[in-house]
GROMACS .gro file of C-alpha atoms in nm:
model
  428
    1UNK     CA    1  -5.518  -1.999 -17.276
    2UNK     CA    2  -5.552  -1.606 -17.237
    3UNK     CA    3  -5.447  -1.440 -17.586
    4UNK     CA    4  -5.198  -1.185 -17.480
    5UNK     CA    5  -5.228  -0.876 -17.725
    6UNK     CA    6  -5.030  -0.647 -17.796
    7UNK     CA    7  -5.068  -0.253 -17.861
    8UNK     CA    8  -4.832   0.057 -17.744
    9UNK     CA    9  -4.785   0.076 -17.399
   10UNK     CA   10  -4.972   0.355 -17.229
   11UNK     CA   11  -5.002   0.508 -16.864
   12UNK     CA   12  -4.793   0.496 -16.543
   13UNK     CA   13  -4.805   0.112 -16.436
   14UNK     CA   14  -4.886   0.021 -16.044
   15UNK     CA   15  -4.763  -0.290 -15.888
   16UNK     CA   16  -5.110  -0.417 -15.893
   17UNK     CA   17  -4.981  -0.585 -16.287
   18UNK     CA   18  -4.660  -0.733 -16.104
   19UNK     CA   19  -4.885  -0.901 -15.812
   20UNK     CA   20  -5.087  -1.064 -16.109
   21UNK     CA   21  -4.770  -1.173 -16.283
   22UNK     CA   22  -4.594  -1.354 -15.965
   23UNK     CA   23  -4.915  -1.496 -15.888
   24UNK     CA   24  -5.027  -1.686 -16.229
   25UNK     CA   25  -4.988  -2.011 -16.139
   26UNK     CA   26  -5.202  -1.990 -15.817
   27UNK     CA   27  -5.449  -1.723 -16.014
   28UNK     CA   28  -5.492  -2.016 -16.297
   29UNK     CA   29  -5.537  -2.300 -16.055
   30UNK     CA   30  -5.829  -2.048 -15.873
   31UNK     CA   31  -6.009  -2.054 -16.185
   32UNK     CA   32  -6.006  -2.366 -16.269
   33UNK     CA   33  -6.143  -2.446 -15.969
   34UNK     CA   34  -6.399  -2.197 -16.009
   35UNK     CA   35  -6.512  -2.328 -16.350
   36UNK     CA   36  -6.557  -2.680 -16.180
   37UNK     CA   37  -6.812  -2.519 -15.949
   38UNK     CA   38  -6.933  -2.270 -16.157
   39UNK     CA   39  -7.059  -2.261 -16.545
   40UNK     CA   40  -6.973  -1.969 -16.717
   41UNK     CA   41  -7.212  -1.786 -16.961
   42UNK     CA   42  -7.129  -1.849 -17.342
   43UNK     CA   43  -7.028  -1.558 -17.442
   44UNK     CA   44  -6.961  -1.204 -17.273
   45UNK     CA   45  -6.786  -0.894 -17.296
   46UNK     CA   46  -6.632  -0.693 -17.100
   47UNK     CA   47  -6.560  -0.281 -17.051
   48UNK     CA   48  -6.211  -0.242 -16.823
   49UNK     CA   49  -6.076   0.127 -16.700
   50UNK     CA   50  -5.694   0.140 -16.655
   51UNK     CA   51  -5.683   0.455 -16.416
   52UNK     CA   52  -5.291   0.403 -16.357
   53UNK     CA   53  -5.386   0.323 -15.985
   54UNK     CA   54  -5.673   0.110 -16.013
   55UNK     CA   55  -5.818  -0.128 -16.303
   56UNK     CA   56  -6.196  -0.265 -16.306
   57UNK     CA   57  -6.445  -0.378 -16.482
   58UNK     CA   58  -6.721  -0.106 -16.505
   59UNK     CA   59  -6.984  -0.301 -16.746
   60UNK     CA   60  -7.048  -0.674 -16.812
   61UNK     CA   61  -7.254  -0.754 -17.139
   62UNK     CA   62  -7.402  -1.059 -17.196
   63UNK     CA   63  -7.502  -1.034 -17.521
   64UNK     CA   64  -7.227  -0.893 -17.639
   65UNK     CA   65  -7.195  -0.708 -18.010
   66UNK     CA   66  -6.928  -0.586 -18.174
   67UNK     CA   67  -6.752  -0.932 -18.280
   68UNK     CA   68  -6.642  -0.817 -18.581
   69UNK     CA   69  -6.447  -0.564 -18.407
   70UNK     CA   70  -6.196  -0.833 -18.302
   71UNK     CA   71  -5.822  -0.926 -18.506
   72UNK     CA   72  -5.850  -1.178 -18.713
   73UNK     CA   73  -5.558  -1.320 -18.547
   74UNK     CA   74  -5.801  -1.422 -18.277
   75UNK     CA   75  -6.069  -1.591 -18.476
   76UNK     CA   76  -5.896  -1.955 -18.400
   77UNK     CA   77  -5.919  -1.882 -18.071
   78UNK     CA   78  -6.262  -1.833 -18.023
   79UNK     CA   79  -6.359  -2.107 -18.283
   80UNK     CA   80  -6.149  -2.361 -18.032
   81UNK     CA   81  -6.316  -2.155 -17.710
   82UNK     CA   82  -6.702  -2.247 -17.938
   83UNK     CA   83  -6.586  -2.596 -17.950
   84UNK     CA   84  -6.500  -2.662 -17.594
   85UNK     CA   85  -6.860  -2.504 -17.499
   86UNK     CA   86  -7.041  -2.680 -17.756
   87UNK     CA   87  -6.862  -3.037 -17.662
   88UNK     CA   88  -7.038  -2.973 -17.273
   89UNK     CA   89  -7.341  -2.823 -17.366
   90UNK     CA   90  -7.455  -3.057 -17.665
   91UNK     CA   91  -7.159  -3.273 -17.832
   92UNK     CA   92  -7.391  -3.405 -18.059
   93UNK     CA   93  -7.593  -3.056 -18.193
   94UNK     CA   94  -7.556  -2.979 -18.586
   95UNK     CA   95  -7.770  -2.659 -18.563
   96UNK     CA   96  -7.742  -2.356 -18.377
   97UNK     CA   97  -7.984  -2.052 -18.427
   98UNK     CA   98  -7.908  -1.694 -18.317
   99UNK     CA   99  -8.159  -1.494 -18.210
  100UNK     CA  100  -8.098  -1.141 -18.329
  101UNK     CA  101  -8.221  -0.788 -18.161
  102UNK     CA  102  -8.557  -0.664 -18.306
  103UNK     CA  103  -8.592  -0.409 -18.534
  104UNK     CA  104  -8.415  -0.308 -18.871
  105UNK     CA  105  -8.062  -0.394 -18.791
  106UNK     CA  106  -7.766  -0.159 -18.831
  107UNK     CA  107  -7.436  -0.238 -19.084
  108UNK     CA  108  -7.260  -0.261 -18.743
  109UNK     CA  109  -7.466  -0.510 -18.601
  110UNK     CA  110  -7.487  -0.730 -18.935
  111UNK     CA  111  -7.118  -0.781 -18.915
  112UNK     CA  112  -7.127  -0.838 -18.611
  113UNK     CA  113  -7.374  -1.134 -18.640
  114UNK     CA  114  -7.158  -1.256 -18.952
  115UNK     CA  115  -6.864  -1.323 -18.779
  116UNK     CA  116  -7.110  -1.476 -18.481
  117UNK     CA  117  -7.221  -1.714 -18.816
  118UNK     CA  118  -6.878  -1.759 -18.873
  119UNK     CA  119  -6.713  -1.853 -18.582
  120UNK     CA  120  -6.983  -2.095 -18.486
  121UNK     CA  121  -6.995  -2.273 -18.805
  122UNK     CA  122  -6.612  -2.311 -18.832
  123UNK     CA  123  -6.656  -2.483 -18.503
  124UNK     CA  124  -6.902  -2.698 -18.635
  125UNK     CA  125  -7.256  -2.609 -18.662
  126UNK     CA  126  -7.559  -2.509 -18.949
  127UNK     CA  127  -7.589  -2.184 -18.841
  128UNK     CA  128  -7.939  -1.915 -18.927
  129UNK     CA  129  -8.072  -1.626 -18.743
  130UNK     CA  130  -8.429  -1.711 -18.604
  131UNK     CA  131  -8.575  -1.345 -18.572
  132UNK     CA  132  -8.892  -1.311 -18.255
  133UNK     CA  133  -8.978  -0.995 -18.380
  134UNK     CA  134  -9.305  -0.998 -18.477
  135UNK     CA  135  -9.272  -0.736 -18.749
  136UNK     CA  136  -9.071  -1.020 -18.919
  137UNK     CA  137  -9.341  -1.255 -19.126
  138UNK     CA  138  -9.131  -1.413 -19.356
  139UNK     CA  139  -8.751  -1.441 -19.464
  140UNK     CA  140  -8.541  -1.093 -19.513
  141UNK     CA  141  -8.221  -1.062 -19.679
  142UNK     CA  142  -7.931  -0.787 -19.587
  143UNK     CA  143  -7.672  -0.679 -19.808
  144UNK     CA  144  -7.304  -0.684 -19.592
  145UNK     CA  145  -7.079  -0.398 -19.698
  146UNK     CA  146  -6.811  -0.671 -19.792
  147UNK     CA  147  -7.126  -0.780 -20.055
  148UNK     CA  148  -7.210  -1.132 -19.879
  149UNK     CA  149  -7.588  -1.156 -19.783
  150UNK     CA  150  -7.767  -1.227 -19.452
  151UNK     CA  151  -8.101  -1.386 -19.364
  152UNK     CA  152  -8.327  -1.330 -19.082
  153UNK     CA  153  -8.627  -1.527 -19.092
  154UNK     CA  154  -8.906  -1.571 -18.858
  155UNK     CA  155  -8.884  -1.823 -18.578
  156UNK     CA  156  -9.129  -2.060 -18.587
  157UNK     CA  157  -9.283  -2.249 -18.213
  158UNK     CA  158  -9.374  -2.614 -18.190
  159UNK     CA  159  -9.559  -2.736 -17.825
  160UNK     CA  160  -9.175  -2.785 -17.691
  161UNK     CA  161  -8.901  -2.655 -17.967
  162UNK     CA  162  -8.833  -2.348 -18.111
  163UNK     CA  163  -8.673  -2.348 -18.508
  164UNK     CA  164  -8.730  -2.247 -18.890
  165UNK     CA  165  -8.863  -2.431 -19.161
  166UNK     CA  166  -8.716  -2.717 -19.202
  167UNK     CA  167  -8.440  -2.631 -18.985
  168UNK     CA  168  -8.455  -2.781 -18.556
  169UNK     CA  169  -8.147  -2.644 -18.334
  170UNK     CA  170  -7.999  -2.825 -18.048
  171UNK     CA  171  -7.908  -2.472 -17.929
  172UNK     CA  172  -8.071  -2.149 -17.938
  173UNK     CA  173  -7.813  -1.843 -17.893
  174UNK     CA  174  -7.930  -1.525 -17.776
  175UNK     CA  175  -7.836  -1.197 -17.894
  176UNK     CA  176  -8.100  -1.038 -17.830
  177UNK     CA  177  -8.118  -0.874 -17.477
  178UNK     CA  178  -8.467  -0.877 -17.424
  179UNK     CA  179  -8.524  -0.551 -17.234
  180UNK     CA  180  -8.869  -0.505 -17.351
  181UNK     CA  181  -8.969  -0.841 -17.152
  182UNK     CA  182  -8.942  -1.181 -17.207
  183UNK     CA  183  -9.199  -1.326 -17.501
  184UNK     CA  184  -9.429  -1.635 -17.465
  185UNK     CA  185  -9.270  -1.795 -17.803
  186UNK     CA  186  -8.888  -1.833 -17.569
  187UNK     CA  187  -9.134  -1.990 -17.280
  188UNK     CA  188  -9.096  -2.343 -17.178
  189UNK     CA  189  -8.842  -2.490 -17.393
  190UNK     CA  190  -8.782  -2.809 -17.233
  191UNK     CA  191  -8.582  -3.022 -17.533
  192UNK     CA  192  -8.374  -2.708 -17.638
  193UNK     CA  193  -8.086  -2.552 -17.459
  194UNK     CA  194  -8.178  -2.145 -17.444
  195UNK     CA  195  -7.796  -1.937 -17.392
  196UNK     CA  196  -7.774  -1.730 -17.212
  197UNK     CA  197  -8.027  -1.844 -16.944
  198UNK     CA  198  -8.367  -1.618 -17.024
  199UNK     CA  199  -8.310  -1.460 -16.667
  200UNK     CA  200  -7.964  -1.299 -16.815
  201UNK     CA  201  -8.220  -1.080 -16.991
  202UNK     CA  202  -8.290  -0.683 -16.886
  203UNK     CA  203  -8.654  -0.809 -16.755
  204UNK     CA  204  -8.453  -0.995 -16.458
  205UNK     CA  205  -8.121  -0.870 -16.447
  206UNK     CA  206  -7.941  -0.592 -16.271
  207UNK     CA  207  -7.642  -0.423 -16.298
  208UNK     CA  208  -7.612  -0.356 -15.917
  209UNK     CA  209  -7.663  -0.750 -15.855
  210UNK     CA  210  -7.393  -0.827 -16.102
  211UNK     CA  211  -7.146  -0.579 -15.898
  212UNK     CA  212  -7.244  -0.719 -15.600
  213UNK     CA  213  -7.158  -1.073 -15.731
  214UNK     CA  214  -6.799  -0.887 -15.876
  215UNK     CA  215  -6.753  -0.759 -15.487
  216UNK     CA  216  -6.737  -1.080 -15.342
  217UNK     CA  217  -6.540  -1.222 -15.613
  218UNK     CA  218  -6.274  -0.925 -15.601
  219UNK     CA  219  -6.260  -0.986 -15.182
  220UNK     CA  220  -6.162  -1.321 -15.294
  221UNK     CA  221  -5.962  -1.237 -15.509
  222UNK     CA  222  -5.788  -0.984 -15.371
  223UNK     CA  223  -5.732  -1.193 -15.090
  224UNK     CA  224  -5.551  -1.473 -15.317
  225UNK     CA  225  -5.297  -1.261 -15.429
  226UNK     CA  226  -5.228  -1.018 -15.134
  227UNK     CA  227  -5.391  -0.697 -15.286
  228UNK     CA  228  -5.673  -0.442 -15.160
  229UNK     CA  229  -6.034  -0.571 -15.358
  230UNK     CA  230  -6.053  -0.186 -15.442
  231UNK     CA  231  -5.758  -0.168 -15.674
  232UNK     CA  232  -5.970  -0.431 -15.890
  233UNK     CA  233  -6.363  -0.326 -15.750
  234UNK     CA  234  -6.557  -0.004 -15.834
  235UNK     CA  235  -6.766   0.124 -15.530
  236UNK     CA  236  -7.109   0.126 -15.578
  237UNK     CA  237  -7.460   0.194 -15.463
  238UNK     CA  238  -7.848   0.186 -15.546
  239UNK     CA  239  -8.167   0.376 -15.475
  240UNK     CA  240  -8.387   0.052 -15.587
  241UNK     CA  241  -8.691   0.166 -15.747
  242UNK     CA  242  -8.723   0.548 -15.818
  243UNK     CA  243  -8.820   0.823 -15.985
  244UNK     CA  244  -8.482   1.069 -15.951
  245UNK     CA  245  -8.646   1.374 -16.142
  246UNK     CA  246  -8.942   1.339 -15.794
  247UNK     CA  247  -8.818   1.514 -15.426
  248UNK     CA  248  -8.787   1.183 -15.276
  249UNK     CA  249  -8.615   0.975 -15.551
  250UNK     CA  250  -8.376   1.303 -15.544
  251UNK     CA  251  -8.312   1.291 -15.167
  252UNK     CA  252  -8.223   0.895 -15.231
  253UNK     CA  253  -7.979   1.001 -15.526
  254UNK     CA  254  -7.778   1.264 -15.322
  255UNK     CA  255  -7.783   1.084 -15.000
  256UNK     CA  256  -7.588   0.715 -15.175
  257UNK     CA  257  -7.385   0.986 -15.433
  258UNK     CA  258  -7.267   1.127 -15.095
  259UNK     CA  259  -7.189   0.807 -14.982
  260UNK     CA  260  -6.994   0.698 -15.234
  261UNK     CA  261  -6.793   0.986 -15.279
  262UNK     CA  262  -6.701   0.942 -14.932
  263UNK     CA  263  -6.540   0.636 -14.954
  264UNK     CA  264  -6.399   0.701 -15.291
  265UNK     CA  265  -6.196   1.022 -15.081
  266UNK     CA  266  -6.089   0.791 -14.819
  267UNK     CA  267  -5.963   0.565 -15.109
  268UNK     CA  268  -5.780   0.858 -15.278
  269UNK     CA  269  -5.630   0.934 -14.972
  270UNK     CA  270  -5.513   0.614 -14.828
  271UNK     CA  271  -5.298   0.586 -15.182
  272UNK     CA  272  -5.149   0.942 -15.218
  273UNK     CA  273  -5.411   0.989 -15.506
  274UNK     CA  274  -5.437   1.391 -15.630
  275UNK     CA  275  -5.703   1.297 -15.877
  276UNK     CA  276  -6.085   1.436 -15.810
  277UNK     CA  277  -6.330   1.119 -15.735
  278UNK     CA  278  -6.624   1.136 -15.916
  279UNK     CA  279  -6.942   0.897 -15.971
  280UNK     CA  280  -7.140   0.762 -16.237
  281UNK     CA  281  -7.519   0.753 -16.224
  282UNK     CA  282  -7.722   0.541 -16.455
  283UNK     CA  283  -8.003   0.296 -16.515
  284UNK     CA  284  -7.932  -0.038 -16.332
  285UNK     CA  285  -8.146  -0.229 -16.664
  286UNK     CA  286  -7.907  -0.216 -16.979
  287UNK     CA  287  -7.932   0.108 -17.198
  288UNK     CA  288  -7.704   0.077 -17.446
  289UNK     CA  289  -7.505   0.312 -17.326
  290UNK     CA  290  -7.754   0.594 -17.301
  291UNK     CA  291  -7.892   0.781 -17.008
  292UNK     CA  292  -7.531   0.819 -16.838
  293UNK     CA  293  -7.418   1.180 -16.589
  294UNK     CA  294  -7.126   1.207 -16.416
  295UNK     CA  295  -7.124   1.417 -16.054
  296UNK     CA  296  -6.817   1.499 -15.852
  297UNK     CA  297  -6.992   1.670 -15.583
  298UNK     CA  298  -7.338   1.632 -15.455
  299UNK     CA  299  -7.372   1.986 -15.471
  300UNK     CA  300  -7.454   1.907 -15.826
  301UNK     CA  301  -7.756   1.732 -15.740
  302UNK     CA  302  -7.915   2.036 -15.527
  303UNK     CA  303  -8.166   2.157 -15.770
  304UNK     CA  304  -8.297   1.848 -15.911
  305UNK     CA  305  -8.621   1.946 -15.933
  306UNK     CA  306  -8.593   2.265 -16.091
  307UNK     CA  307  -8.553   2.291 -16.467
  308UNK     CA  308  -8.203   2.341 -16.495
  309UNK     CA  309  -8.138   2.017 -16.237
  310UNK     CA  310  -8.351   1.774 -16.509
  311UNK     CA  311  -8.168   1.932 -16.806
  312UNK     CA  312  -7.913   1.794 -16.621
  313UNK     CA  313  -8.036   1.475 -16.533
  314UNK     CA  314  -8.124   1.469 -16.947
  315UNK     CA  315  -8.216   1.084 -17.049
  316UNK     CA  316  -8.132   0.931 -16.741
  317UNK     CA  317  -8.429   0.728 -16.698
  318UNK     CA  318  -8.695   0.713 -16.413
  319UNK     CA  319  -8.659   0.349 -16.247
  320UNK     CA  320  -8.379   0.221 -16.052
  321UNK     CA  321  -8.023   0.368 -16.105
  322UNK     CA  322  -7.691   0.288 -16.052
  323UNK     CA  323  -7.456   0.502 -15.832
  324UNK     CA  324  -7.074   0.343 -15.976
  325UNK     CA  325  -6.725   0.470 -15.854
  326UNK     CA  326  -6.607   0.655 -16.189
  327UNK     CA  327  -6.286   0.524 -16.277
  328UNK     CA  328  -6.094   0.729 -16.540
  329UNK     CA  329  -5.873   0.611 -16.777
  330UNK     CA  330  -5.521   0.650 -16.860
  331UNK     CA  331  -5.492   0.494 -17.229
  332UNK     CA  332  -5.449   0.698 -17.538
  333UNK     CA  333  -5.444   0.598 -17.844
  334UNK     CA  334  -5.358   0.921 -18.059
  335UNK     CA  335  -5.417   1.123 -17.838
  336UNK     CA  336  -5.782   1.003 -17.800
  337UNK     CA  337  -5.907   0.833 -17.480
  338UNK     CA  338  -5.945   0.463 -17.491
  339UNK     CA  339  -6.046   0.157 -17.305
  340UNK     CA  340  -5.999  -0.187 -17.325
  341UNK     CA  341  -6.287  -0.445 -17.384
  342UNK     CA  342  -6.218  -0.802 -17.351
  343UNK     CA  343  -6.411  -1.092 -17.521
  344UNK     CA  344  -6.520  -1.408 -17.373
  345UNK     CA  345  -6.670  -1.741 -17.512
  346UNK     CA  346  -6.727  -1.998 -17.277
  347UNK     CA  347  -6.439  -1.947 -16.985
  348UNK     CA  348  -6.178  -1.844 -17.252
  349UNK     CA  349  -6.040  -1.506 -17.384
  350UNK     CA  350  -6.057  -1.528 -17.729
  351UNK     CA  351  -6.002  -1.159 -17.783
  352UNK     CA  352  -6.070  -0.767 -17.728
  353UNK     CA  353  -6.022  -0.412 -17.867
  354UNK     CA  354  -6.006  -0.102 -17.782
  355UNK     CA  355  -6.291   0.176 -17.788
  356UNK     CA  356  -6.131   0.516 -17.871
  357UNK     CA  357  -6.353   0.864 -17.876
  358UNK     CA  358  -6.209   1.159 -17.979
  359UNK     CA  359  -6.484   1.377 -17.853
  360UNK     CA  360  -6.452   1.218 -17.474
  361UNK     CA  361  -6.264   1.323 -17.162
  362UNK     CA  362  -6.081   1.062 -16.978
  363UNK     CA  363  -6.387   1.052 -16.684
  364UNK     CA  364  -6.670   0.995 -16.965
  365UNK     CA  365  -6.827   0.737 -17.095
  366UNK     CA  366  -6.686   0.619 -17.410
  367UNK     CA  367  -6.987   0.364 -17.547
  368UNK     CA  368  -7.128   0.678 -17.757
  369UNK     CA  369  -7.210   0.783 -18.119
  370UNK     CA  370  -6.867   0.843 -18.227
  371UNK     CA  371  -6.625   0.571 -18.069
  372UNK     CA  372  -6.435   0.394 -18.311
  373UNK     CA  373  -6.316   0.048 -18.245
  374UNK     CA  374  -5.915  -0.055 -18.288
  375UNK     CA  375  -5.853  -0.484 -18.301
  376UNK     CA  376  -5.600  -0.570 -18.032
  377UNK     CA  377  -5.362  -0.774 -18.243
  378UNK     CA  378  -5.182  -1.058 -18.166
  379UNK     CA  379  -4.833  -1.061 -18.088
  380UNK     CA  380  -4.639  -1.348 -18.306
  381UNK     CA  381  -4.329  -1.360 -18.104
  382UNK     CA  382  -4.416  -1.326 -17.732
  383UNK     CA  383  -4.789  -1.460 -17.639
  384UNK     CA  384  -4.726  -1.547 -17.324
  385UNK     CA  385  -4.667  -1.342 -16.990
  386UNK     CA  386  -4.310  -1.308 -16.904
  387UNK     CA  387  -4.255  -1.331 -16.538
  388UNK     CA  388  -3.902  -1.155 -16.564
  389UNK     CA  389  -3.961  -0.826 -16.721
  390UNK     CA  390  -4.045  -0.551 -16.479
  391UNK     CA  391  -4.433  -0.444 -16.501
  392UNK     CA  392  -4.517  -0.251 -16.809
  393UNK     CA  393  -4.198  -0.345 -16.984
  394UNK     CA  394  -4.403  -0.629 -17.177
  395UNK     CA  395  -4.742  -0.584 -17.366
  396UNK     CA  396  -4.848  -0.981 -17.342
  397UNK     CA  397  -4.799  -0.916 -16.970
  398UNK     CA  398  -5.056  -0.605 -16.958
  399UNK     CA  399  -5.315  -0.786 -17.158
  400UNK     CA  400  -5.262  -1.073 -16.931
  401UNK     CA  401  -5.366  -0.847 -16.654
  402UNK     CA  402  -5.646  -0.766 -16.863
  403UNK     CA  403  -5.796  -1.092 -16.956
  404UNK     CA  404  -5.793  -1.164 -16.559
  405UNK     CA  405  -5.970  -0.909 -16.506
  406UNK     CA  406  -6.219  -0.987 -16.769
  407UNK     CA  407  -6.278  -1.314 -16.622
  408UNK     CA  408  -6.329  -1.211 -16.302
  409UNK     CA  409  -6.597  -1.046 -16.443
  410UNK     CA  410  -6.709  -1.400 -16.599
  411UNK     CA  411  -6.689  -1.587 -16.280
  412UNK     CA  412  -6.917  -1.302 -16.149
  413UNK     CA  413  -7.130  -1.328 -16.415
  414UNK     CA  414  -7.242  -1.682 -16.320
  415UNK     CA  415  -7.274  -1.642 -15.980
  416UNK     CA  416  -7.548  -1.387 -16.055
  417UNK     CA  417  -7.675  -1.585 -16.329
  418UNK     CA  418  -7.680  -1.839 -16.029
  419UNK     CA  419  -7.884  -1.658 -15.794
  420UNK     CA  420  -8.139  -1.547 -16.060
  421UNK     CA  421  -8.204  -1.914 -16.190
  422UNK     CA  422  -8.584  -2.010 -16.103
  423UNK     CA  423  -8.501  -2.381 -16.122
  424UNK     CA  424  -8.216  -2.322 -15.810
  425UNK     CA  425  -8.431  -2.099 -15.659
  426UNK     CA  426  -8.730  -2.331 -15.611
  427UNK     CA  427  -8.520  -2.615 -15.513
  428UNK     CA  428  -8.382  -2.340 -15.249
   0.00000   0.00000   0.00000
């Protein structure tokens, strides 16, 4: 079951939330049938824009942070959602190890990892952080604000398993999103189960491909319930691999901007929208967030190879680059712009919060130094959607909307994961 959250109402509603609502039976039946065809990663998150007009996904994370972030209204939840993954993936395992990020980790990060620990072994599993970084030679406490402790200790490789001393996992959980390549010691793991899949890594994985897999599923989709795919489907494009600060990789970059701005106007102006379109540009590997510029006219991009145009460009990175519909959005908390990001374990919503930036404008990017994070609670007396009330008279029902949209995201998510799998591909 989707939690159903609740949190002040914000932003004009479209009828897009009303379709949703008259069509949860059939939209529940669609993904269960999915899920029968389809296995969903084990965890993901998800970054949704409410623009008022239009609401999509605009990043997918599959090694999601943050957990701690989450109500602790919702932790049964996503203990239960553990269980049910655990039960089809290995009923019998007793340990799990999590594979953290390299380097010295932050206080964020610990507590995230702590409630990882903590949902995982309330489900049911010894639970210790295995650490691949090879600056880590032996065990390594951290202090947690709250005072408890935290151990990372070095992961040790056997010919086919991967554990600690004195400690062998059924399961090895990644959170660790290895961008920096994929090392020999996660190779060839033939008794272990490795989640997510070593392809969902940065080394293999592309933003772009994971849109295109949301595309398909939004035509679907949108075709289910009677709506346009766009309402739910940020336009998008790619130069492959470039180098956008060089004359050609330039040329690439306004030419798909250009593009997409075009059918972005044709959007605006099919629904009566006054707002200006704009785009997003940035790298199609994960970046934490970094190396992000926004361009409402391709004008901007004339002088890219002058000084000014790369002060511009700033830390968007050479490589291949993403060229995303910008979708603004309409929810305030306080005044401050917010967005919505939806947790997943297994093919259940366990969760979300909201990301709120003072400092940001309603067409930035909010994942920067300087978001805070507020839990979307649970609602005691009315978790589930209400068919009757009209659209954006009930909270449950807008967070329904959400967690659909979140796990169309999901079902995307393992298509691509999918069509990246070396074992499918050489039986292909």
């Amino acid at each position: 079951m989707v939690p159903h959250l609740i949190t002040a109402l914000t932003g004009p509603i479209n009828e897009l939330e009303q379709r949703i609502l008259d069509a949860t039976p059939v939209i529940e039946r669609w993904f269960r049938l999915e899920w029968m065809e389809h296995t969903p990663p084990l965890y993901c998150s998800v970054d949704i824009r409410n623009a008022g007009f239009k609401l999509s996904p605009v990043d997918t994370n599959l090694y999601p942070d943050g957990w701690h972030n989450l109500s602790a209204d919702t932790l049964p939840l996503a203990v239960q959602a553990a269980q049910a993954a655990i039960e089809k993936i290995c009923p019998e395992a007793r340990n799990l190890m999590i594979v953290p990020e390299n380097g010295k980790p932050s206080s964020f990060y610990l507590a995230s990892l702590a409630r990882q620990q903590e949902i995982f072994r309330m489900a049911g599993l010894n639970v210790r952080f295995g650490s691949i970084d090879p600056a880590v030679k032996r065990a390594v406490n951290y202090t947690l604000p709250d005072g408890e402790k935290l151990t990372y200790e070095p992961a040790q490789r056997s010919e086919y398993r991967l554990g600690l001393k004195h400690f062998d996992p059924c399961t090895i959980l990644l959170n660790n999103d290895l961008s920096t390549g994929v090392p020999g010691i996660l190779e060839d793991l033939h008794e272990q189960y490795v989640l997510p899949p070593l392809q969902a890594g940065w080394t293999v994985r592309r933003k772009s491909r994971h849109f295109q897999s949301y595309e398909e599923v939004a035509k679907r989709f949108g075709k289910l319930i009677g709506v346009d795919p766009w309402l739910i489907n940020p336009l998008f494009s790619t130069c492959g691999e470039i180098d956008i600060h060089e004359p050609s990789g330039g040329e690439c970059l306004r030419t798909n901007v250009d593009a997409v701005l075009t059918k972005i106007r044709r959007k605006y102006k099919e629904y009566g929208i006054n707002e200006k379109p704009f785009v997003v540009v940035k790298a199609d590997r994960g970046t934490h967030g970094m190396g992000i510029m926004t361009v409402r006219d391709v004008k901007e991009l004339a002088d890219l190879g002058t000084a000014a145009g790369r002060a511009r460009l700033g830390d968007v990175p050479r490589g291949e680059v993403l060229i995303q519909e910008g979708v603004m959005t309409n929810e305030r908390i306080h005044d401050a712009v917010a967005e919505p990001v939806v947790y997943m374990i297994d093919r259940y919503v366990v969760g979300g919060f909201y990301r709120v930036h003072a400092d940001r404008g309603d067409d930035e990017s909010l994942n920067a130094p300087g978001a805070r994070f507020v839990p979307l609670a649970f609602s005691h007396s009315a978790q589930l959607p209400k068919p009757g009330p009209k659209a954006g008279a009930s909270a449950p029902n807008r967070f329904y909307m959400y967690g659909v949209i979140g796990r169309l995201a999901l079902v995307a998510a393992s298509y691509e994961l999918e069509a990246t799998d070396p074992e499918l591909e050489a039986m292909a």
